[in-house]
Amino acid sequence: MTLNIYSDQKTIKKTYEIDSYDIMYGTIQDILDVLDNGLESLNNDTELLKLIVANRGKIEDLILDIFASEGLTKEELRYIKLKELIPMFVELFGYVQDSFKSKN
């Protein structure tokens, strides 16, 4: 997963990248809470965007959890383009769904 931090609308100041992310159960609980509020949103970017906005606190904590080991700070969250979060969360939610499927 990749996360860009911008200094302005066009200039990427920093990029955080992780190859893998070990999801803790508490993280899955948070993701499931978000999904419970809008599972149908995963196939619609506009609805997914609304879902992200409505769950901002949990999502900020999740982003920090994912990228904190790379040095991401809470202040840098302000410099992430929301449209770039959508593919990242689709990937993450897909990973959670695949994790449950592989356990069955």
PDB file of C-alpha atoms in Angstrom, residues 29-69:
ATOM      1  CA  GLN A  29     -13.302  -4.648  14.516  1.00  0.00           C
ATOM      2  CA  ASP A  30     -12.918  -1.046  13.356  1.00  0.00           C
ATOM      3  CA  ILE A  31     -13.020  -2.038   9.683  1.00  0.00           C
ATOM      4  CA  LEU A  32     -16.112  -4.163  10.259  1.00  0.00           C
ATOM      5  CA  ASP A  33     -17.792  -1.248  12.063  1.00  0.00           C
ATOM      6  CA  VAL A  34     -17.110   0.946   9.035  1.00  0.00           C
ATOM      7  CA  LEU A  35     -18.283  -1.757   6.635  1.00  0.00           C
ATOM      8  CA  ASP A  36     -21.405  -2.376   8.707  1.00  0.00           C
ATOM      9  CA  ASN A  37     -22.342   1.241   8.084  1.00  0.00           C
ATOM     10  CA  GLY A  38     -22.012   0.928   4.315  1.00  0.00           C
ATOM     11  CA  LEU A  39     -20.941  -2.397   2.844  1.00  0.00           C
ATOM     12  CA  GLU A  40     -22.659  -1.566  -0.441  1.00  0.00           C
ATOM     13  CA  SER A  41     -20.366   1.454  -0.739  1.00  0.00           C
ATOM     14  CA  LEU A  42     -17.390  -0.655  -1.770  1.00  0.00           C
ATOM     15  CA  ASN A  43     -18.544  -0.656  -5.390  1.00  0.00           C
ATOM     16  CA  ASN A  44     -19.317   3.054  -5.613  1.00  0.00           C
ATOM     17  CA  ASP A  45     -16.539   5.641  -5.183  1.00  0.00           C
ATOM     18  CA  THR A  46     -18.937   8.439  -4.203  1.00  0.00           C
ATOM     19  CA  GLU A  47     -20.595   6.346  -1.512  1.00  0.00           C
ATOM     20  CA  LEU A  48     -17.233   5.067  -0.300  1.00  0.00           C
ATOM     21  CA  LEU A  49     -16.063   8.659   0.003  1.00  0.00           C
ATOM     22  CA  LYS A  50     -19.126   9.444   2.156  1.00  0.00           C
ATOM     23  CA  LEU A  51     -18.385   6.364   4.256  1.00  0.00           C
ATOM     24  CA  ILE A  52     -14.808   7.526   4.815  1.00  0.00           C
ATOM     25  CA  VAL A  53     -15.932  11.019   5.834  1.00  0.00           C
ATOM     26  CA  ALA A  54     -18.571   9.648   8.233  1.00  0.00           C
ATOM     27  CA  ASN A  55     -15.961   7.441   9.935  1.00  0.00           C
ATOM     28  CA  ARG A  56     -13.092   9.897   9.914  1.00  0.00           C
ATOM     29  CA  GLY A  57     -11.801   9.244  13.451  1.00  0.00           C
ATOM     30  CA  LYS A  58     -11.559   5.485  13.023  1.00  0.00           C
ATOM     31  CA  ILE A  59     -10.050   5.901   9.591  1.00  0.00           C
ATOM     32  CA  GLU A  60      -7.411   8.360  10.795  1.00  0.00           C
ATOM     33  CA  ASP A  61      -6.448   5.911  13.546  1.00  0.00           C
ATOM     34  CA  LEU A  62      -6.299   3.113  10.992  1.00  0.00           C
ATOM     35  CA  ILE A  63      -4.105   5.092   8.564  1.00  0.00           C
ATOM     36  CA  LEU A  64      -1.764   5.961  11.414  1.00  0.00           C
ATOM     37  CA  ASP A  65      -1.682   2.327  12.508  1.00  0.00           C
ATOM     38  CA  ILE A  66      -0.823   1.148   9.006  1.00  0.00           C
ATOM     39  CA  PHE A  67       1.877   3.732   8.246  1.00  0.00           C
ATOM     40  CA  ALA A  68       3.191   4.790  11.687  1.00  0.00           C
ATOM     41  CA  SER A  69       6.039   2.298  11.439  1.00  0.00           C
TER      42      SER A  69
END
